[in-house]
Short mmCIF file of the C-alpha atoms (twelve columns), coordinates in Angstrom:
data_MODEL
# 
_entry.id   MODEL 
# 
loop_
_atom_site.group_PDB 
_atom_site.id 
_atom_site.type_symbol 
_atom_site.label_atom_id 
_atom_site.label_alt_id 
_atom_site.label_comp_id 
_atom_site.label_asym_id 
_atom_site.label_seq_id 
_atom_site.Cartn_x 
_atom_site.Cartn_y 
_atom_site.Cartn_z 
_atom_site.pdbx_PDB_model_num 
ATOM 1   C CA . UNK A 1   -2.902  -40.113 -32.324 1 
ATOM 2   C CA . UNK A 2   -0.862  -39.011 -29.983 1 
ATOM 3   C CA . UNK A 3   -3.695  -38.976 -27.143 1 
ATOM 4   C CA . UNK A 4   -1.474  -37.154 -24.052 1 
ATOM 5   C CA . UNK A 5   -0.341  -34.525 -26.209 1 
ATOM 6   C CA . UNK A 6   -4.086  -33.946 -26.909 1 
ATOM 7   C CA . UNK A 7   -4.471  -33.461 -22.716 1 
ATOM 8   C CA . UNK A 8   -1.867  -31.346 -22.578 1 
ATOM 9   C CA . UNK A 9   -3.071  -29.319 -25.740 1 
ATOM 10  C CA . UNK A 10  -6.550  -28.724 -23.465 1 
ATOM 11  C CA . UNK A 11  -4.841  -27.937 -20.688 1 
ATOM 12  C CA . UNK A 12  -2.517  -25.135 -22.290 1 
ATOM 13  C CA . UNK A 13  -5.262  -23.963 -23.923 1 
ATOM 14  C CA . UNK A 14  -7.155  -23.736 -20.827 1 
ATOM 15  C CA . UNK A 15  -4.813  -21.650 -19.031 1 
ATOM 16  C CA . UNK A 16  -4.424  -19.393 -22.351 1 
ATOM 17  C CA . UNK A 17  -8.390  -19.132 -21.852 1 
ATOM 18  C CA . UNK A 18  -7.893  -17.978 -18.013 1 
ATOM 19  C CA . UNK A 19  -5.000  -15.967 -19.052 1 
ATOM 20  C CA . UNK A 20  -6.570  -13.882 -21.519 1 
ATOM 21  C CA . UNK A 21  -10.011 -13.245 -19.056 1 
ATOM 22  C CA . UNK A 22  -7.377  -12.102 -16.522 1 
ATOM 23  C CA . UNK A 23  -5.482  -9.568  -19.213 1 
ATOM 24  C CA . UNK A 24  -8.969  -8.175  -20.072 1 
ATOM 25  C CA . UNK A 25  -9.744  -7.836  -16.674 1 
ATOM 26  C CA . UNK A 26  -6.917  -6.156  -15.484 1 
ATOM 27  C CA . UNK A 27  -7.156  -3.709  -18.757 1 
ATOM 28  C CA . UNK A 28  -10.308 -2.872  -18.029 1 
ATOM 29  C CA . UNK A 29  -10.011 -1.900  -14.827 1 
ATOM 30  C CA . UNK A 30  -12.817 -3.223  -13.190 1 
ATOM 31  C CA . UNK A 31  -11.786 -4.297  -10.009 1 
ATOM 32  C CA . UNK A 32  -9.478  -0.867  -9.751  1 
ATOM 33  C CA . UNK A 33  -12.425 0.548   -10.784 1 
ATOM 34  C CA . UNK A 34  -14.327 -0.350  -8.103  1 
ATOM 35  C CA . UNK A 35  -11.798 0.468   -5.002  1 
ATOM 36  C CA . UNK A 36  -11.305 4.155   -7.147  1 
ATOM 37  C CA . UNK A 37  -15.526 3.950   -6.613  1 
ATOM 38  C CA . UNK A 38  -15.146 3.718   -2.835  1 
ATOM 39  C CA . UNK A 39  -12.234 6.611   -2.483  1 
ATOM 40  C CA . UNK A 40  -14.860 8.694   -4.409  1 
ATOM 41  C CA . UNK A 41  -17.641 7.747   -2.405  1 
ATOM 42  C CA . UNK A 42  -15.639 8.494   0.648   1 
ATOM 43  C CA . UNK A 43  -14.172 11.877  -0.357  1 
ATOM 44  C CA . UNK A 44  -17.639 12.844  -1.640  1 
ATOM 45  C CA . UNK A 45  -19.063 12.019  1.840   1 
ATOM 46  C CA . UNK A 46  -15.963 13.852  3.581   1 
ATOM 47  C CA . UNK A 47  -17.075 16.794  1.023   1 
ATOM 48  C CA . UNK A 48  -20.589 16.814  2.395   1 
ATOM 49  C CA . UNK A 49  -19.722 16.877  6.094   1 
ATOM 50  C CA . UNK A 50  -17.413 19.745  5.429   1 
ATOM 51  C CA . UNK A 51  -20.596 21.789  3.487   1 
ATOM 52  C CA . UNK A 52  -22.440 20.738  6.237   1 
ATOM 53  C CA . UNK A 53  -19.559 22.644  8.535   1 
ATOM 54  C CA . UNK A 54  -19.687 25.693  6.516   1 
ATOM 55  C CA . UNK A 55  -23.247 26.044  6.461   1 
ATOM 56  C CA . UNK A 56  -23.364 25.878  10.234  1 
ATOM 57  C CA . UNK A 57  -20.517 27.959  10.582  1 
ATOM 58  C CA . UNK A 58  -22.727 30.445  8.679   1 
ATOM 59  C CA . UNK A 59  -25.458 29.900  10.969  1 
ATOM 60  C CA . UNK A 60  -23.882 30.398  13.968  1 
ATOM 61  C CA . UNK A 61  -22.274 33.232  13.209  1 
ATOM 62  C CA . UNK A 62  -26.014 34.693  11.950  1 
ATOM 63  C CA . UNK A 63  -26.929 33.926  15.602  1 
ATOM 64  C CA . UNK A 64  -23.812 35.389  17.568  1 
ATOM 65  C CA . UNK A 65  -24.337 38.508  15.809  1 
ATOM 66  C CA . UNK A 66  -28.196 38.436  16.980  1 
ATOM 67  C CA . UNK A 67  -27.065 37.839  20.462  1 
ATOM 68  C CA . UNK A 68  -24.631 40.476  20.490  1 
ATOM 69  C CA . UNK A 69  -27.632 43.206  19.146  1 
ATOM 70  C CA . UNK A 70  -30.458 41.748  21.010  1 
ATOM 71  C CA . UNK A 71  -27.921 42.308  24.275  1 
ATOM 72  C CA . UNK A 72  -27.055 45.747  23.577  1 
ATOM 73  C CA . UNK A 73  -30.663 46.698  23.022  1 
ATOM 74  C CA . UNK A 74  -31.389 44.980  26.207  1 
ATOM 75  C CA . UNK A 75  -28.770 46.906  28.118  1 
ATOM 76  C CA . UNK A 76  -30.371 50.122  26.307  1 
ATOM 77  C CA . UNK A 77  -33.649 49.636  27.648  1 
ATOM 78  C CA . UNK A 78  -32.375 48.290  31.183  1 
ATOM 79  C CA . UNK A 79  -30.443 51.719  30.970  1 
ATOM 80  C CA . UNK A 80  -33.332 53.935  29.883  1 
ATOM 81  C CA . UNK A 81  -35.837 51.797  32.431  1 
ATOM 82  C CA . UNK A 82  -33.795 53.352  35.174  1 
ATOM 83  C CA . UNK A 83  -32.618 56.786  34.087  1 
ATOM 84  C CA . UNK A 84  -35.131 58.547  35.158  1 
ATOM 85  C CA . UNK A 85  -35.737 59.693  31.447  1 
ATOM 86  C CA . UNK A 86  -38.965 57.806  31.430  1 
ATOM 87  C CA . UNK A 87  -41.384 58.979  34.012  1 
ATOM 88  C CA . UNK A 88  -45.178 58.516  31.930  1 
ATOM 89  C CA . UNK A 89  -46.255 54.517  33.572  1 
ATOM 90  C CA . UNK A 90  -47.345 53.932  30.467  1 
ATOM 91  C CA . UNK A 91  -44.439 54.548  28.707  1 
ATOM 92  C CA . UNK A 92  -42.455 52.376  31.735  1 
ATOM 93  C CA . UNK A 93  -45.257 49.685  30.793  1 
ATOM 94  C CA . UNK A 94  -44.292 49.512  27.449  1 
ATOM 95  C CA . UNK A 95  -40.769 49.236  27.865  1 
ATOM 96  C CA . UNK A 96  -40.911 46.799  30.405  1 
ATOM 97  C CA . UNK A 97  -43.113 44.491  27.972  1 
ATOM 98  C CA . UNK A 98  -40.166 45.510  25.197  1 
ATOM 99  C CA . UNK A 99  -37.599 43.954  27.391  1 
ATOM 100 C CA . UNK A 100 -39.340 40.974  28.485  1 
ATOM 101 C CA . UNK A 101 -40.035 40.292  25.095  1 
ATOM 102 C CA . UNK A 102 -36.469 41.091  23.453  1 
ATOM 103 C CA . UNK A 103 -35.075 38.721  26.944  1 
ATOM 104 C CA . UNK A 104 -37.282 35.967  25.690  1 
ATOM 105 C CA . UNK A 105 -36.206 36.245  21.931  1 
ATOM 106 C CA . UNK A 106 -32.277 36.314  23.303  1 
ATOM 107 C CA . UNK A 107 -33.039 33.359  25.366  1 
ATOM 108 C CA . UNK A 108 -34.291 31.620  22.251  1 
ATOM 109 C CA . UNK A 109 -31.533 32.530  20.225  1 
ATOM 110 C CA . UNK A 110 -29.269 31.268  22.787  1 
ATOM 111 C CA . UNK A 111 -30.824 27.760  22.868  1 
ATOM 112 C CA . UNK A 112 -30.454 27.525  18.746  1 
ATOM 113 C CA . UNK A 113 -26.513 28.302  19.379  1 
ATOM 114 C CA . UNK A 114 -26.450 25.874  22.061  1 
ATOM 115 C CA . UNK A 115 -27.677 23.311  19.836  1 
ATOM 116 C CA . UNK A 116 -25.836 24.234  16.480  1 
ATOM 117 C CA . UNK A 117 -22.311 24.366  18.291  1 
ATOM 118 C CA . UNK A 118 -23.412 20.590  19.711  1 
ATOM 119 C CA . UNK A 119 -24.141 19.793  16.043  1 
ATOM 120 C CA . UNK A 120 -21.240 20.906  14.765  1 
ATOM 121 C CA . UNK A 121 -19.130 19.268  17.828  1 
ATOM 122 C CA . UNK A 122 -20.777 15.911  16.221  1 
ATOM 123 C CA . UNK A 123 -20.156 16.511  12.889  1 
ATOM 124 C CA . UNK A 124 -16.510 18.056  13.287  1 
ATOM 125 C CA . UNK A 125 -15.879 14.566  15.000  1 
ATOM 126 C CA . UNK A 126 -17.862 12.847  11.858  1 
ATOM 127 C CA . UNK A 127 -15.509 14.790  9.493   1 
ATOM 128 C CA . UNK A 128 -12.583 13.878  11.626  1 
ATOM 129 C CA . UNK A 129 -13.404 9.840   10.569  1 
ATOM 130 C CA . UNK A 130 -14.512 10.612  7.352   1 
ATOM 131 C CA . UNK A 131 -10.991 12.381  6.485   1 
ATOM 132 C CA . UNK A 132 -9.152  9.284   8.012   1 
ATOM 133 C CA . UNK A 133 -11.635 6.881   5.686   1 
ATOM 134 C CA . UNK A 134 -11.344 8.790   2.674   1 
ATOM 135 C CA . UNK A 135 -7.426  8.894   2.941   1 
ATOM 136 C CA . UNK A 136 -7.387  5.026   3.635   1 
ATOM 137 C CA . UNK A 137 -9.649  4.090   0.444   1 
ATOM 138 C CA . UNK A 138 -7.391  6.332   -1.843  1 
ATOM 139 C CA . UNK A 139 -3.891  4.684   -0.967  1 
ATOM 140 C CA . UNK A 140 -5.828  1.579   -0.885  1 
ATOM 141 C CA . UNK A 141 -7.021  2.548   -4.561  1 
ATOM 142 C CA . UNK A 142 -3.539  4.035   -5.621  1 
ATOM 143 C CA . UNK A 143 -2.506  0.325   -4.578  1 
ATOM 144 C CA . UNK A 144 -4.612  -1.738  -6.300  1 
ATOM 145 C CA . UNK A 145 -3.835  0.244   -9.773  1 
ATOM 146 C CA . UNK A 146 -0.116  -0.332  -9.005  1 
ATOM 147 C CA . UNK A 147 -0.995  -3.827  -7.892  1 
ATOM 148 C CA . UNK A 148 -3.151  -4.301  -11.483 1 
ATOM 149 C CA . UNK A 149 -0.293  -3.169  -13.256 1 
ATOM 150 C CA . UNK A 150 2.307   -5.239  -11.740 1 
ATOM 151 C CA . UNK A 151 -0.064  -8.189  -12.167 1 
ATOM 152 C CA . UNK A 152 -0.842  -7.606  -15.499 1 
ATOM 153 C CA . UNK A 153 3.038   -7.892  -16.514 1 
ATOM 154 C CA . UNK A 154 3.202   -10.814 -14.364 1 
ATOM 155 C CA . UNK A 155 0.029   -12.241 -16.554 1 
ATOM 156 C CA . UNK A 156 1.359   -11.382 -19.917 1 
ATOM 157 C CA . UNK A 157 4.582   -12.938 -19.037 1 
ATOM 158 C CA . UNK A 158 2.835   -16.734 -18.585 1 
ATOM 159 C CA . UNK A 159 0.224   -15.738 -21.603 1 
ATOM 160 C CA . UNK A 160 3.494   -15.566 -23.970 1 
ATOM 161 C CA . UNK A 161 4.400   -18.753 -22.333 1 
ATOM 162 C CA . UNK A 162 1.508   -20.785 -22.543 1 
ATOM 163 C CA . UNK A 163 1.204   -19.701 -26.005 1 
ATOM 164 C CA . UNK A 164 4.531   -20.768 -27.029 1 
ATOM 165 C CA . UNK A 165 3.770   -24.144 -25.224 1 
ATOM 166 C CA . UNK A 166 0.549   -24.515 -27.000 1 
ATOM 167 C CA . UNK A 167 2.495   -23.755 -30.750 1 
ATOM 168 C CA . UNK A 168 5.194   -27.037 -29.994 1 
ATOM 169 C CA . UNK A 169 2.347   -28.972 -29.235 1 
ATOM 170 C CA . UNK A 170 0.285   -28.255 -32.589 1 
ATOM 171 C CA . UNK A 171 2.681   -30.416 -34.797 1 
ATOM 172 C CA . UNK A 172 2.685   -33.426 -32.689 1 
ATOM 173 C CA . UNK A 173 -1.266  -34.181 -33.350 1 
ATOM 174 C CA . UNK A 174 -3.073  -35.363 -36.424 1 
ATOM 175 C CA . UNK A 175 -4.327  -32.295 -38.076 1 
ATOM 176 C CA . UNK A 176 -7.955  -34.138 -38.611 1 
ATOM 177 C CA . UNK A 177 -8.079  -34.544 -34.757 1 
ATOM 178 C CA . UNK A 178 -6.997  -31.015 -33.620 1 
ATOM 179 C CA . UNK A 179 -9.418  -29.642 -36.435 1 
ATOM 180 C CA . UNK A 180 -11.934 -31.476 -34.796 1 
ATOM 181 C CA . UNK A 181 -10.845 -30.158 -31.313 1 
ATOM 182 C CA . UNK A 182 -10.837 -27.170 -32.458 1 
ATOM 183 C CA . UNK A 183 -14.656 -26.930 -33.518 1 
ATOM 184 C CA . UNK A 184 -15.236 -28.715 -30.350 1 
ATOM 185 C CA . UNK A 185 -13.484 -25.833 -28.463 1 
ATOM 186 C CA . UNK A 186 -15.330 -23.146 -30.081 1 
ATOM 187 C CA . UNK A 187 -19.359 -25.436 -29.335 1 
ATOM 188 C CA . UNK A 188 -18.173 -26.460 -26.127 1 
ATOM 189 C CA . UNK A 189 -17.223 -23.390 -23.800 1 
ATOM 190 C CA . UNK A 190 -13.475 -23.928 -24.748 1 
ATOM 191 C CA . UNK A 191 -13.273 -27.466 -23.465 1 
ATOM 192 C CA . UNK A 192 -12.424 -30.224 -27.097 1 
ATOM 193 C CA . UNK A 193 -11.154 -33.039 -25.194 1 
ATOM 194 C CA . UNK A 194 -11.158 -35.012 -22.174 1 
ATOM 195 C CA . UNK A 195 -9.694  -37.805 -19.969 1 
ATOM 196 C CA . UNK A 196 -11.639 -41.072 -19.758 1 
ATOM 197 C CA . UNK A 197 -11.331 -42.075 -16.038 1 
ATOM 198 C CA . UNK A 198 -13.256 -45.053 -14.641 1 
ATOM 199 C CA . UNK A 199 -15.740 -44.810 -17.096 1 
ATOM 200 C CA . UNK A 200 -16.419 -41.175 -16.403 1 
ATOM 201 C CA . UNK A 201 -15.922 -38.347 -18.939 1 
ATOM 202 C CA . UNK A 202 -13.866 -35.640 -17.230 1 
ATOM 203 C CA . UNK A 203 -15.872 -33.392 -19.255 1 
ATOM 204 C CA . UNK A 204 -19.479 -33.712 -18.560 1 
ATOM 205 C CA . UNK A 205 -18.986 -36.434 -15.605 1 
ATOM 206 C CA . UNK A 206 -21.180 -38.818 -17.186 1 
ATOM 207 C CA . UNK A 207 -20.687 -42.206 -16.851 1 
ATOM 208 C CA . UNK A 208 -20.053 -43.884 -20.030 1 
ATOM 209 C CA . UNK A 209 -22.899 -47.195 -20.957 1 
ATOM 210 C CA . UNK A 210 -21.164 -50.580 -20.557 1 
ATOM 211 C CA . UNK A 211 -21.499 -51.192 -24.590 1 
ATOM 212 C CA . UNK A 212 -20.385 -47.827 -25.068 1 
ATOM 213 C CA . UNK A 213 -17.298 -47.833 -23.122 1 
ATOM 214 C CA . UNK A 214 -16.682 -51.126 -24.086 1 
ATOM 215 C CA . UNK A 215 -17.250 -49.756 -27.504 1 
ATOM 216 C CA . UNK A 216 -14.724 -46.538 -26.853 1 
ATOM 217 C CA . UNK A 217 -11.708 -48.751 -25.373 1 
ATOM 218 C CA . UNK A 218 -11.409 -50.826 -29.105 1 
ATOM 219 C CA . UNK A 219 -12.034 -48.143 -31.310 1 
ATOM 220 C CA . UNK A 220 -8.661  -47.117 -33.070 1 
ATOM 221 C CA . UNK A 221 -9.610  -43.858 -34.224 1 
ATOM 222 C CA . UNK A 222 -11.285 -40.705 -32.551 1 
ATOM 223 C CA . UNK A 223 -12.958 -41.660 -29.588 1 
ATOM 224 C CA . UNK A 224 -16.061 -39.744 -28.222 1 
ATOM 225 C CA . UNK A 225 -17.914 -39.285 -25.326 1 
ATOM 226 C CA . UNK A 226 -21.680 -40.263 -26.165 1 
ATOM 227 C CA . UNK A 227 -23.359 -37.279 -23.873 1 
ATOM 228 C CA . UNK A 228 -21.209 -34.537 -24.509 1 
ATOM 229 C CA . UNK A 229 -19.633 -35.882 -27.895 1 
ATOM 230 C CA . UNK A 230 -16.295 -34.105 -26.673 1 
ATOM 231 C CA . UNK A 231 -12.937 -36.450 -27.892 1 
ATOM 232 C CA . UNK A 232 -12.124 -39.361 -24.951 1 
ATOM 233 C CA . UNK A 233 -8.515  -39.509 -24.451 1 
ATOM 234 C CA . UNK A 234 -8.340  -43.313 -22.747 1 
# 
């Protein structure tokens, strides 16, 4: 048996194992995926702020156009208060009361405007960031497709390789022993065969009995590892 041709069968096989995963990975999109999944969640936050904007904007013009009445009337009454038109006191009574209460309802109004156009100072400024965040997740998502795609014809490239390699080393080993590390392959997570170093199993990383390594170094045909039963290339 031509025992380094076995190694270098595990190890081409190995990287077409890694290769594939990668090809998969990159097909699928999952790691895009997840970049396009932060550009969304950023443009769907810079969508709320903006709502939040118009709503306000709503609001505050709602409350200018209440200012703007509740002053008129004001001036109406200030107007009438002093005309002479009104000369019964309880009549002057009652309008007084009118505009003290219609100055008090203007002077709340004010306030809420005061405090809306600081909210939407804040989130104008929030919307601001959010545009410049949103923006920078989508380029970085349009760059990690074109990155994926690049990578994936990069991948492809070494997969045909590999696989080629893997196909000139088939003839050179006994067909019992590559059947063998075949079924091995398939039981044991893609690994058939391993280098015997100091005793060790590069496999499992078990060290090997005395008797059995002892037992391992004269056989002549297939050697095994006794833990993981893998093939022992000495």
């Amino acid at each position: 048996m031509t025992t380094s041709r076995l190694l270098a069968l595990q190890a081409a096989d190995t990287a077409i194992d890694r290769l594939r995963a990668r090809v998969r990975a990159l097909e699928e999109g999952g790691e895009v995926a997840r970049v396009r999944a932060e550009a969304d969640a950023g443009e769907e936050r810079f969508g709320e702020i903006r709502l939040k904007l118009s709503e306000l904007g709503r609001d505050q013009s709602r409350l200018e156009r209440e200012i703007d009445s509740m002053t008129q009337k004001e001036r109406a009454e200030n107007a009438r208060m002093y005309d002479g038109s009104i000369v019964n006191a309880k009549e002057l009574e009652a309008l007084q009361h009118e505009i003290s209460s219609v100055r008090k309802r203007l002077s709340d109004r004010e306030d809420e405007l005061l405090a809306l156009l600081e909210l939407r100072e804040q989130l104008e400024a929030d919307a601001t960031a959010a545009e410049a965040i949103a923006a920078t997740l989508r380029t970085k998502a349009e760059d990690a497709a074109s990155a994926a795609r690049g990578e994936l014809v990069s991948v492809e490239a070494e997969l045909t390789a590999r696989t080629a390699e893997r196909r000139s080393i088939e003839p050179e080993i006994e067909p019992e022993v590559l059947e063998l590390y075949e079924d091995l392959r398939r039981l044991k997570k893609g690994i058939g065969a391993a280098a015997l170093v100091d005793g060790v199993c590069q496999a499992c990383h078990e060290q090997l009995s005395s008797v059995e390594l002892d037992k391992v170094k004269r056989a002549t045909g297939i050697r095994r590892c006794e833990h993981c039963r893998r093939i022992l290339v000495v």
